[in-house]
Backbone as a ProteinNet text record, in pm:
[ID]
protein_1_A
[PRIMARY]
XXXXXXXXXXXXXXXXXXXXXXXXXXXXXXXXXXXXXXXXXXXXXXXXXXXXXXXXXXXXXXXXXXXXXXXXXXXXXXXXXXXXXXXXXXXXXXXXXXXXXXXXXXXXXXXXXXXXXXXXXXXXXXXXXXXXXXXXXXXXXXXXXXXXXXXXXXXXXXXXXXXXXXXXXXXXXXXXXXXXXXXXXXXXXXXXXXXXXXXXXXXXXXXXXXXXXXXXXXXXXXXXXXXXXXXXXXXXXXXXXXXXXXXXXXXXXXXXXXXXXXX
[TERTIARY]
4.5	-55	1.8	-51.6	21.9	41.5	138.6	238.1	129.2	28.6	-15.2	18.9	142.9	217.8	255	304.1	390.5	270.4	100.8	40.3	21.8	14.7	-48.5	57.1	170.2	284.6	212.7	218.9	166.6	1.5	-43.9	-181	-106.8	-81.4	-30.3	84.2	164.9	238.9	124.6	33.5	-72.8	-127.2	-196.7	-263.3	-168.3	-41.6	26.6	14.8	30.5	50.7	-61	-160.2	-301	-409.3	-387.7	-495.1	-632.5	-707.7	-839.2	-876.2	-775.7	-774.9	-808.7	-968.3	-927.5	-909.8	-840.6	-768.6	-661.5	-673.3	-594.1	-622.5	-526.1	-569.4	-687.6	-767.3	-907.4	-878.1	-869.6	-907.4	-1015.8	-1039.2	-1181.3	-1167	-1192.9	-1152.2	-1308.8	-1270.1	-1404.3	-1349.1	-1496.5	-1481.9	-1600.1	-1597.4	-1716.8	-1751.2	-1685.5	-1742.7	-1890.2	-1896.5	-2041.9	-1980.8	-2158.8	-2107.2	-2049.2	-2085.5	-2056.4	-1909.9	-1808.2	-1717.3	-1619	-1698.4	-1670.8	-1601.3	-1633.6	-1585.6	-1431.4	-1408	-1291.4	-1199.8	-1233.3	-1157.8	-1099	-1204.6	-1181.9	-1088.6	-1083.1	-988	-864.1	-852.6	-720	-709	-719.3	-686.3	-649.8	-705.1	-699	-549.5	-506.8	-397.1	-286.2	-320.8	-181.8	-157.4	-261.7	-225.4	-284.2	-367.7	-438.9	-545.1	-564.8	-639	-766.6	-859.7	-916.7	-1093.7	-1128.5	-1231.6	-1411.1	-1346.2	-1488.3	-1435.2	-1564.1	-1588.5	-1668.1	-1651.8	-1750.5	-1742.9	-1876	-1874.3	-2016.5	-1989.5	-2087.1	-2131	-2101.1	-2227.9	-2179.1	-2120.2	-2070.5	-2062.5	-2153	-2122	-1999.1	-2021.1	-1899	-1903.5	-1795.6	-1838.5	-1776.6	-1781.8	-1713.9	-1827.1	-1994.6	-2056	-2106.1	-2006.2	-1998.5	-1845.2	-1760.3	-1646.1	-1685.4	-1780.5	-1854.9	-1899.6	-1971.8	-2030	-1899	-1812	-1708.9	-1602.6	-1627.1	-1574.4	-1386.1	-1406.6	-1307.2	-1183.4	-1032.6	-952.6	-844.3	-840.9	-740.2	-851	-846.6	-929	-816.9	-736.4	-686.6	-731.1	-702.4	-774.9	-647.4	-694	-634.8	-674.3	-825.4	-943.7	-898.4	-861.3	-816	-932.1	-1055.3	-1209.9	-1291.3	-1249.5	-1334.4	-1228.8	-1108.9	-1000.4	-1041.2	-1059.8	-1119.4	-1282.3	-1314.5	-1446.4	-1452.6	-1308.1	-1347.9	-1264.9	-1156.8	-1074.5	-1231.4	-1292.5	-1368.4	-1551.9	-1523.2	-1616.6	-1567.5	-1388.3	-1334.3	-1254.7	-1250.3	-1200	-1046.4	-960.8	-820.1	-772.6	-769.9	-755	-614.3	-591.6	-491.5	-531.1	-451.9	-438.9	-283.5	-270.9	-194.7	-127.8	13.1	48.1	185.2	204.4	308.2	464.9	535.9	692.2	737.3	786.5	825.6	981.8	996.9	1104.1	1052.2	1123.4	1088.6	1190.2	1201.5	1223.3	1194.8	1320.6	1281.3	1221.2	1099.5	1076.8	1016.1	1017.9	1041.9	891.4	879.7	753.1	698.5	813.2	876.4	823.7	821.7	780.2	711.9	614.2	530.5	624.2	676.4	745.1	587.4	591.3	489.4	562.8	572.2	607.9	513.8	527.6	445.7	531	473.3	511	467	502.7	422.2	339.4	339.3	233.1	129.9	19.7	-106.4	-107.8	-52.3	-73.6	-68.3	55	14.4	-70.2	25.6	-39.7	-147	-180.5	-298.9	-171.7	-243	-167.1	-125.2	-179.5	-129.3	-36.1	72.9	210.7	267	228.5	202	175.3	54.3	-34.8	94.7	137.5	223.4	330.4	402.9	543.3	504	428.1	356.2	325.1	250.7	188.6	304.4	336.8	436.6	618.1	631.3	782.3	818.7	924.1	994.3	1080.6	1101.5	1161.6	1018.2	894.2	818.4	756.1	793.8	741.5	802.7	941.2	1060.5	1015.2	986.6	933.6	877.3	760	634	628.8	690.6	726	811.9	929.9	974.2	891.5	815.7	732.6	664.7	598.2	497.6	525.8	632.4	733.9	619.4	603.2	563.4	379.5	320.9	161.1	156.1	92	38.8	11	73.7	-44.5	-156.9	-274.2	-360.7	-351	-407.2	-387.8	-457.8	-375.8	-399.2	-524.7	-494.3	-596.8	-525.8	-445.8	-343.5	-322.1	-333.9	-284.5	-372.4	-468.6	-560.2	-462.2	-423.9	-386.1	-274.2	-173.8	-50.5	-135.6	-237.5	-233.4	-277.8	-344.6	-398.3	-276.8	-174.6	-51	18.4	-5	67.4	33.9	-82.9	-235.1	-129.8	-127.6	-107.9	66.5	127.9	263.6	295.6	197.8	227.9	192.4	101.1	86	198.2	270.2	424.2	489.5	504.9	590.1	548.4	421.9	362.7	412.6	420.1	492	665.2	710.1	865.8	929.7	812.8	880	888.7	944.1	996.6	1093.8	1193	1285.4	1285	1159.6	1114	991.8	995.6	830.1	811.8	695.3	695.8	617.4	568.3	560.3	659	715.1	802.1	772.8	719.1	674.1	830.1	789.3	863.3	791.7	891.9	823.7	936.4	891.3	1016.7	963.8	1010.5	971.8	1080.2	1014.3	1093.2	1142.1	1110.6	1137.8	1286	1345.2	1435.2	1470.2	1529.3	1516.2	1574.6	1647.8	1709.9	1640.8	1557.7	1450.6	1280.1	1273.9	1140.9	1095.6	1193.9	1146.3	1071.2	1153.6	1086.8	947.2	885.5	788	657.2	701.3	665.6	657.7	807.7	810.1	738.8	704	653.3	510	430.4	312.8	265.6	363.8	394.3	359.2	442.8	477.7	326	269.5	139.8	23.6	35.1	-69.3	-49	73.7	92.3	136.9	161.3	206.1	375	440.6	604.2	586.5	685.8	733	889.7	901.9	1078.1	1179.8	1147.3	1235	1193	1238	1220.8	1311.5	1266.9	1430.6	1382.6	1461.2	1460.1	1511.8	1487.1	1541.4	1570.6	1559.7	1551.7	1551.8	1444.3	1447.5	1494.9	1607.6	1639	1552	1583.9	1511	1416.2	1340.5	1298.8	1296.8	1332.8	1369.3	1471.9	1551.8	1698.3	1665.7	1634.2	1582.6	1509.5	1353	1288.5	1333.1	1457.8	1519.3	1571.1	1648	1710.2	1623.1	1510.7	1398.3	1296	1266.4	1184	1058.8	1015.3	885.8	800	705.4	582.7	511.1	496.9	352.7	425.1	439.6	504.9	356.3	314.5	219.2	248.5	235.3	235.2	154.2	186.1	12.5	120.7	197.6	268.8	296.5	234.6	261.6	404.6	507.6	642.3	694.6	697.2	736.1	707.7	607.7	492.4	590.2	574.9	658.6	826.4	931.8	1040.2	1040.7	955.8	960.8	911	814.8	807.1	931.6	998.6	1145.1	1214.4	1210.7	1303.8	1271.3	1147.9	1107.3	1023.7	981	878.1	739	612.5	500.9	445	380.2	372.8	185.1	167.9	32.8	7.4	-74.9	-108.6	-247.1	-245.2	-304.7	-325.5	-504	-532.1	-608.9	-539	-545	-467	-501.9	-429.5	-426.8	-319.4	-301.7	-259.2	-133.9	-43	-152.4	-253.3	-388.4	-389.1	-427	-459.9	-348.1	-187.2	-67.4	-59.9	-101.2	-83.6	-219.1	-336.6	-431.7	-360.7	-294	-289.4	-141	-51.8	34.8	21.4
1010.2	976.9	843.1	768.4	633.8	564.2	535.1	523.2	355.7	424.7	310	252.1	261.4	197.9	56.4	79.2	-58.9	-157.8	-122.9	-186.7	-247.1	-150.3	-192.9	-297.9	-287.3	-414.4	-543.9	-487.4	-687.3	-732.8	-665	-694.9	-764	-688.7	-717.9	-923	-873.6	-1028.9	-1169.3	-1100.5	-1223	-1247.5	-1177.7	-1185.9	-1296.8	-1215.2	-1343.4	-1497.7	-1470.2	-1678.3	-1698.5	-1604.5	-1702.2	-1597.2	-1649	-1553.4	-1583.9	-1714.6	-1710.9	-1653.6	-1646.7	-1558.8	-1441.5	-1360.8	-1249.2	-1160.4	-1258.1	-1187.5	-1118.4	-1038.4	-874.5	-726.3	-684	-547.5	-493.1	-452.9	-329.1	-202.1	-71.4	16.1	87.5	191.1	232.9	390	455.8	610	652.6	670	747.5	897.4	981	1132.9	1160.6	1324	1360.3	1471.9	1478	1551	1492.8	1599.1	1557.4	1451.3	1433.6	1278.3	1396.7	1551.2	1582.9	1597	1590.6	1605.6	1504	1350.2	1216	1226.4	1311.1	1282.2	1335.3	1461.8	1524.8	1414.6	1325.5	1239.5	1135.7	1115	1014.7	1015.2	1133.6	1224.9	1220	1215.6	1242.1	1126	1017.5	881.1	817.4	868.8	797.6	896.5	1009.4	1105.4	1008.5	925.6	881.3	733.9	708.2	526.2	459.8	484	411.6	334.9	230.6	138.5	103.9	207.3	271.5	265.9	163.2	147.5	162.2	175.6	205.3	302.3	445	550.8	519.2	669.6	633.7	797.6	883.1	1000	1017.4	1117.7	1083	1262.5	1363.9	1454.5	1570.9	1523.6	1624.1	1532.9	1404.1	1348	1240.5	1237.8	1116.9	955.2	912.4	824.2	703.7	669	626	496	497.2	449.7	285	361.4	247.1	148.5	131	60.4	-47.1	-57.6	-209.3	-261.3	-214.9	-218.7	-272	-177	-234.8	-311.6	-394.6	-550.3	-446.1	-336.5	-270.8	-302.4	-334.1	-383.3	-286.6	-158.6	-53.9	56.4	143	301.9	401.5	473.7	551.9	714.5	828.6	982.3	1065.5	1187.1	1322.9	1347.8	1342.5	1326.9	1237	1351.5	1235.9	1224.5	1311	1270.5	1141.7	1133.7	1046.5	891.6	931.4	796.3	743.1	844.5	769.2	736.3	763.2	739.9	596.5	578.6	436.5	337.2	352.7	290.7	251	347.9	312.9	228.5	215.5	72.9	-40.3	-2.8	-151.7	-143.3	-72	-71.8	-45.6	-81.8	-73.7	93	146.1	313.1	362.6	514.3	585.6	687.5	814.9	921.2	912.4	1017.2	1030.9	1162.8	1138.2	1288.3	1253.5	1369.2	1372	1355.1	1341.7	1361	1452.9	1553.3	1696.4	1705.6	1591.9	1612.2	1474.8	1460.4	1359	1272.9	1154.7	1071.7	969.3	894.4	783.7	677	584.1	456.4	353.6	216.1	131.7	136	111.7	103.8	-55.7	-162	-267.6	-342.8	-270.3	-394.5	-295.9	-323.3	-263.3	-318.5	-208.4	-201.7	-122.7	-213.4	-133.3	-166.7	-60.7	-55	-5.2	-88.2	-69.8	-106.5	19.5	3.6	-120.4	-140.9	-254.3	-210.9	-203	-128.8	-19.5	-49.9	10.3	28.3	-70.7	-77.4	-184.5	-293	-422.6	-520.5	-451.5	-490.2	-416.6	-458.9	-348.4	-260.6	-167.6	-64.6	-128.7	-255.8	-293.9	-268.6	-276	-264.7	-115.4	-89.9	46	152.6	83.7	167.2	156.8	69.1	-13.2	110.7	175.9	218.9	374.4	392.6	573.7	595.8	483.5	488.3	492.4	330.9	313.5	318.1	327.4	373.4	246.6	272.1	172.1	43	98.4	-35	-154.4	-104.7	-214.4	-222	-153.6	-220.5	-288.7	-306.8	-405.1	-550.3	-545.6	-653.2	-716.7	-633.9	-703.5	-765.3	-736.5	-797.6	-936.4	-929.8	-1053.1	-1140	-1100	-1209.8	-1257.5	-1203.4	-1246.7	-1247.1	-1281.3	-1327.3	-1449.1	-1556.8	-1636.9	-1633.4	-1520.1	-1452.6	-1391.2	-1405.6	-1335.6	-1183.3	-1123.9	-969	-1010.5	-928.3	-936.4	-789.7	-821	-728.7	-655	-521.8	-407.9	-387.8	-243.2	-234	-282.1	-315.4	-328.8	-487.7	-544.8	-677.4	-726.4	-721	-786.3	-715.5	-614	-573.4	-671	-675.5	-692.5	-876.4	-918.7	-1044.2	-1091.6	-948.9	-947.4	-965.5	-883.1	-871	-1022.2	-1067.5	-1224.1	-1338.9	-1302.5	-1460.3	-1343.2	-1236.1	-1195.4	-1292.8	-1285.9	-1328.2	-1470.3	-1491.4	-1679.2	-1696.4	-1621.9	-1686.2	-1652.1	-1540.6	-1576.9	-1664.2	-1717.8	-1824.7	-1966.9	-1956	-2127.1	-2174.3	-2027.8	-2004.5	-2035.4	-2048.5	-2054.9	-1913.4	-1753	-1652.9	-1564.6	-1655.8	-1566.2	-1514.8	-1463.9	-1406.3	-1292.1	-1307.7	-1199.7	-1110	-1175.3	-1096.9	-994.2	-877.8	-769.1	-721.5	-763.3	-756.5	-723.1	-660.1	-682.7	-574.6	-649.3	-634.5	-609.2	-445.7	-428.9	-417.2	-431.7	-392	-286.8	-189.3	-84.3	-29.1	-93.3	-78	32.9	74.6	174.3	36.7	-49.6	-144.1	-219.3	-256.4	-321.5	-420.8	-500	-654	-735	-722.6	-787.7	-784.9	-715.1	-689.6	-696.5	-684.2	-680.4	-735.2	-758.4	-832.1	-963.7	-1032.4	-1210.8	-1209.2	-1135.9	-1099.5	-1090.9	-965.8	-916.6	-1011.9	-1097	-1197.8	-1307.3	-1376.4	-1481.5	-1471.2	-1341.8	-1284.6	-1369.7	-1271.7	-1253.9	-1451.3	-1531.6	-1646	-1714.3	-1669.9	-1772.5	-1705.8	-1606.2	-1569.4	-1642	-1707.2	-1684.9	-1655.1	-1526.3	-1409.9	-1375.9	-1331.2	-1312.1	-1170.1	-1114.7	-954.2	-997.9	-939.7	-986.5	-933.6	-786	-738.2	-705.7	-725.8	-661.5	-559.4	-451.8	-325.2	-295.6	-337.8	-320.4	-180.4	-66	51.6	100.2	9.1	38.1	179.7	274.5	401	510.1	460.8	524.9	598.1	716.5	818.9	705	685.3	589.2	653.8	785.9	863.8	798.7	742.6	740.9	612.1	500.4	397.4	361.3	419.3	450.4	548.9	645.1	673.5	537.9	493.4	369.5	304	248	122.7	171.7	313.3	373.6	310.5	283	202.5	315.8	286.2	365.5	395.2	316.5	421.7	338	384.5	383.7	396.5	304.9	331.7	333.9	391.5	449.7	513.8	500.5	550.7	707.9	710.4	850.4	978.4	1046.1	1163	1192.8	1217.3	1199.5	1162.4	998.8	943.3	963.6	978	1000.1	1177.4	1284.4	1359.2	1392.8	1315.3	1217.1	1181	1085.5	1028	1126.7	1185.7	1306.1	1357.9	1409.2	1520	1414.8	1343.2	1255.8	1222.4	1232.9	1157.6	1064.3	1017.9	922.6	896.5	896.5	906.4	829.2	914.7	797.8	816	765.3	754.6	755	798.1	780.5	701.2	633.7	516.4	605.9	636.5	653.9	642.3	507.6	402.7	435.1	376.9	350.8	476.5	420	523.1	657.6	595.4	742.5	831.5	805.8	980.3	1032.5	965.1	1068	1175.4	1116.7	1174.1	1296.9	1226.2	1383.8	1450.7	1479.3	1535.4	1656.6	1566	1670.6	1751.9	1716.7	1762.8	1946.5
-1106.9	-975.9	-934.3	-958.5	-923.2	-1041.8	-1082.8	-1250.2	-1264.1	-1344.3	-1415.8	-1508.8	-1556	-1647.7	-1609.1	-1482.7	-1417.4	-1382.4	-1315.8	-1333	-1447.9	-1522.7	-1711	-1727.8	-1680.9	-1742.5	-1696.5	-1578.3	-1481.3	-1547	-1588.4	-1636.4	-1793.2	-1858	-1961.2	-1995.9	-1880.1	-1839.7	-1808.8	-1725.1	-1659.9	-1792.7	-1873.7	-2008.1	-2090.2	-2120.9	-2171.3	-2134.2	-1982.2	-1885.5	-1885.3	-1867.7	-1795.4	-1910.9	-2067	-2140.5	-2147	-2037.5	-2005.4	-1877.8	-1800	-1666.5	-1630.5	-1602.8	-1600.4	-1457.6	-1380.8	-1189.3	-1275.1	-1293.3	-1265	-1212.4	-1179.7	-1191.2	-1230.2	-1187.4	-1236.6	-1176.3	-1260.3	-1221.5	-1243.4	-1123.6	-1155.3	-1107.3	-1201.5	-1204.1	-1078.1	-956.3	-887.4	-900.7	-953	-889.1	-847.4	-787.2	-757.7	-855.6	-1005.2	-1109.4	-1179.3	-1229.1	-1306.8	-1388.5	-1481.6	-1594.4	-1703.9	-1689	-1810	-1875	-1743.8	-1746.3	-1828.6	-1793.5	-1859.3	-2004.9	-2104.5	-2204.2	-2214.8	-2090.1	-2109.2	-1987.1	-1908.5	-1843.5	-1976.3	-2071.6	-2154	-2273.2	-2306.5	-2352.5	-2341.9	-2198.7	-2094.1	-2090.7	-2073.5	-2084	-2209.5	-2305.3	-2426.2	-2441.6	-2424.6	-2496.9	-2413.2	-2250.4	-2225.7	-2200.6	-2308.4	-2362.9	-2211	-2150.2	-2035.8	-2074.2	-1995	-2033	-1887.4	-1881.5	-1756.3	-1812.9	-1763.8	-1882.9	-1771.8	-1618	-1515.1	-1504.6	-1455.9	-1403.6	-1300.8	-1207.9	-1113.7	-1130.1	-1173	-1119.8	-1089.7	-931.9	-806.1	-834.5	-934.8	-929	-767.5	-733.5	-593.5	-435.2	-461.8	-403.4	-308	-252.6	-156.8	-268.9	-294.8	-409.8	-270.7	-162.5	-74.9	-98.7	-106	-93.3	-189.6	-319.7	-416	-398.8	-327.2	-306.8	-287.8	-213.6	-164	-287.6	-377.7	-474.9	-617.3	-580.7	-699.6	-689	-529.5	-450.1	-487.1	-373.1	-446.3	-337.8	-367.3	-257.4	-204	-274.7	-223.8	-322.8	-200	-228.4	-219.9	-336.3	-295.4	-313	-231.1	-284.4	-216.2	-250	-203.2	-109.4	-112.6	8	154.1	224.4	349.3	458.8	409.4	471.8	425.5	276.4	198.8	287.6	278.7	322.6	438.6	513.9	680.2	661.8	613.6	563.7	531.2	369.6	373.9	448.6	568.8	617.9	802.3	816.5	894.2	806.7	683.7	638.5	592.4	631.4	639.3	453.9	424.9	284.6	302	262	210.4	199.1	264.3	172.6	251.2	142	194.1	138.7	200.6	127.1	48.6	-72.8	-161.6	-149.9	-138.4	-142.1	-207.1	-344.2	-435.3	-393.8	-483.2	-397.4	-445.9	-349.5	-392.7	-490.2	-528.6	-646	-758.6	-907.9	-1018.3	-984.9	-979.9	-935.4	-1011.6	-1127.6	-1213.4	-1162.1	-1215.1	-1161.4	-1296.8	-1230.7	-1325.5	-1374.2	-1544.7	-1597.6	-1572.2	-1567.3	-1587.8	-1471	-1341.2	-1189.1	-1091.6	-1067.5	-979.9	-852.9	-799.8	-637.1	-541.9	-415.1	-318	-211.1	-108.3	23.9	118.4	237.2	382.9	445.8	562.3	712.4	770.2	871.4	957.4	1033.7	1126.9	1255.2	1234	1235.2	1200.8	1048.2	1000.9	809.6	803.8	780.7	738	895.7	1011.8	1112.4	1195.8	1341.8	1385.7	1528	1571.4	1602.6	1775.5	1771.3	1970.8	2000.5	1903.6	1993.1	1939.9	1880.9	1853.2	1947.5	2044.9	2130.1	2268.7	2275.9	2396.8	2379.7	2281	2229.6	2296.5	2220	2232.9	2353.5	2445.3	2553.7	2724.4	2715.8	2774.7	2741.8	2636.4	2574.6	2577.6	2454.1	2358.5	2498.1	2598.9	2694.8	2683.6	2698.2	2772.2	2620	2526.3	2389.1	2374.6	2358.7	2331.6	2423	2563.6	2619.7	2593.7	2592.1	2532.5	2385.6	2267.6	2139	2154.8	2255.2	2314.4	2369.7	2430.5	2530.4	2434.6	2308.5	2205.1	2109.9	2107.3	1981.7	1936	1976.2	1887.9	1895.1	1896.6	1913.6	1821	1691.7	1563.4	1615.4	1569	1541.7	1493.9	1516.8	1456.5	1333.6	1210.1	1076.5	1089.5	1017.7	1038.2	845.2	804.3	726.2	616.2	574.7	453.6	398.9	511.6	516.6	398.3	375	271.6	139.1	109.6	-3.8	-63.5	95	25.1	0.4	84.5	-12.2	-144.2	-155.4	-286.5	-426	-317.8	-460.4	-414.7	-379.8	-284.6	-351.6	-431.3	-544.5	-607.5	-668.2	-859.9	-841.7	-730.2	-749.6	-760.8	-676.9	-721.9	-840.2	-937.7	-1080	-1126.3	-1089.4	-1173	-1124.9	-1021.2	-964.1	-1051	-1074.7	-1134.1	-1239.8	-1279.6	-1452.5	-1452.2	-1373.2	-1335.1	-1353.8	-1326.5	-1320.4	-1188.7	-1095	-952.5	-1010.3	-1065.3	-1108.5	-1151.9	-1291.3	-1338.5	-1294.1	-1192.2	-1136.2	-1122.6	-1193.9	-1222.1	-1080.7	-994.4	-833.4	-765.3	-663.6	-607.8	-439.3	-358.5	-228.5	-135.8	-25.2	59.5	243.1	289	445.5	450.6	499.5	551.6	689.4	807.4	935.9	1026.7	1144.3	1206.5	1351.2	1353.4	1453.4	1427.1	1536.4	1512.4	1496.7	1471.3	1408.3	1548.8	1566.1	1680	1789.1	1841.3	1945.4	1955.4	1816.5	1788.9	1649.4	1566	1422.1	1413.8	1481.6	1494.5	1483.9	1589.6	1561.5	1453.8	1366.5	1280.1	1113.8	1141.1	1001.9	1067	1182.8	1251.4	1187.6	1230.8	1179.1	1047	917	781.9	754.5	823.9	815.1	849.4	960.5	1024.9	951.7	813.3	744.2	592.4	624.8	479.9	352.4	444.5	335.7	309.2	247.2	224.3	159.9	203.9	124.6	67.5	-55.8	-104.6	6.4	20.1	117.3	227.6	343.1	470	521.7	543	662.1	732.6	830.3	993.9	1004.6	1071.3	1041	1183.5	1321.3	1385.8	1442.6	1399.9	1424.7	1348.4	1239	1155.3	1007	965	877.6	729.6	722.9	603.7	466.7	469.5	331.7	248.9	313.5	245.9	191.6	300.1	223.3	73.1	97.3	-11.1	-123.2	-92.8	-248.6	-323.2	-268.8	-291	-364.9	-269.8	-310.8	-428.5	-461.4	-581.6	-548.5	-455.7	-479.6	-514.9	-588.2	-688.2	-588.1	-471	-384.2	-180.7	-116	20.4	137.8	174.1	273.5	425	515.6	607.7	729.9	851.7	927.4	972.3	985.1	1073.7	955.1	958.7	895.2	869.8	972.1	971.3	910.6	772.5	764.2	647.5	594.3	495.3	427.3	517.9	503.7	454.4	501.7	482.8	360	351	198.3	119.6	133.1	2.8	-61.3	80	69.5	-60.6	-21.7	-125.3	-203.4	-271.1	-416	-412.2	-312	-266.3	-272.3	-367.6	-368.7	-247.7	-137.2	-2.1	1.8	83	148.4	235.7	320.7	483.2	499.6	594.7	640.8	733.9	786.9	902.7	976	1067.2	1176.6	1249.9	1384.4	1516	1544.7	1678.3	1756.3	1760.3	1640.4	1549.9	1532	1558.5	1481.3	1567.5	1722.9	1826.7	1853.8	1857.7	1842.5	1721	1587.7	1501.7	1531.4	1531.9	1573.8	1682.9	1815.8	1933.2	1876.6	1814.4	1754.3	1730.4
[MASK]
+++++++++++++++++++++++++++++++++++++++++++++++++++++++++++++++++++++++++++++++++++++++++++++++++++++++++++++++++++++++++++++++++++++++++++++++++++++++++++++++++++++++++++++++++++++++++++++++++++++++++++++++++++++++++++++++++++++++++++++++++++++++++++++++++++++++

């Protein structure tokens, strides 16, 4: 599902630098199986060396209700009811959908990729593109070149991975950092990027890589980049990256819904 190995590394590294520290990684297995099921989850964890030590099983229920409860910062499911569920109480979420081929990735560095618009950012200029077309989006990103987006549902995540990365930096390991943050945008850099890193810059926040793709297929990219999980609000894209090996997610926010809905 999502190669908890490469987490298990970075938990494992922080333990080493900071062994009174315990800001890492938590996972927390939610289902909506019974408790009886618990011993055969435990089973299954212990046979593949995981280190998964909360449950949450909700009995048939929506387990959407305890996230708040487990100060939880990314919700991910299959469940793309339970996802809007928790993306409309303000929780971090996506849906998960496999990549239709195996596809090596590193055990070694947790890679994560996001879109920009209606994921790390909120969907305004988004709404501007779909609505009025890419001329008076292009304008309008110029004119507010130096005007923050305001953040979309994601933005808290990637800063979450933004604190685990500076403790490798403190340590003198930017080099080796088992983090390694992407933006993979459909916008173009020359017209509309300034923008988008201006944002990145007046929050704070840094991604290692940025691609400007101006419009171009983001499959080909993300073979390349292997990132372990690809977030995304457009189905399209989300789709794309499957074809290629891509474990993606859909984010669903903004405007992109009303568009796949009437689709």
């Amino acid at each position: 599902f999502f190669h908890l190995q490469a987490l298990e590394h970075v938990n494992a590294r922080l333990l080493e630098l900071y062994p009174d520290d315990e800001e890492r990684f938590d996972i927390v297995l939610m289902t909506k199986n019974h408790a009886q099921v618990g011993v055969r989850l435990i089973n299954s964890i212990n046979h593949y060396g995981l280190t998964i030590e909360r449950f949450c099983m909700t009995g048939g229920k929506s387990p959407i209700g305890y996230l708040t409860a487990y100060l939880t910062n990314l919700y991910l499911s299959a469940d793309s009811e339970e996802v809007q569920e928790a993306i409309e109480a303000g929780i971090a979420s996506a849906t998960m959908f496999t990549a239709n081929k195996d596809v090596p990735y590193s055990d070694m560095q947790l890679r994560v990729a996001f879109d920009g618009d209606a994921v790390l950012f909120s969907d305004e200029s988004e709404q501007i593109a779909k609505e009025q077309g890419l001329d008076r989006f292009f304008e309008h990103e110029q004119l507010n070149e130096n005007k923050p987006l305001a953040q979309g549902p994601l933005k808290g995540f990637l800063e979450d991975l933004g604190k685990l990365q500076k403790k490798f930096y403190a340590k003198n390991e930017r080099l080796n950092c088992p983090i390694r943050t992407f933006l993979v945008t459909a916008r173009s850099a020359a017209s509309s990027g300034a923008r988008v890193l201006k944002t990145l810059r007046s929050w704070g926040l840094e991604v290692d890589e940025a691609l400007f793709l101006a419009g171009a297929p983001k499959g080909p990219i993300l073979e390349k980049i292997r990132p372990h999980i690809f977030f995304d609000d457009q189905m399209f894209h989300i789709e794309g990256a499957q074809k290629l090996g891509t474990i993606a997610a859909h984010v669903p926010y903004g405007v992109a819904q009303k568009y796949h809905k009437c689709a």
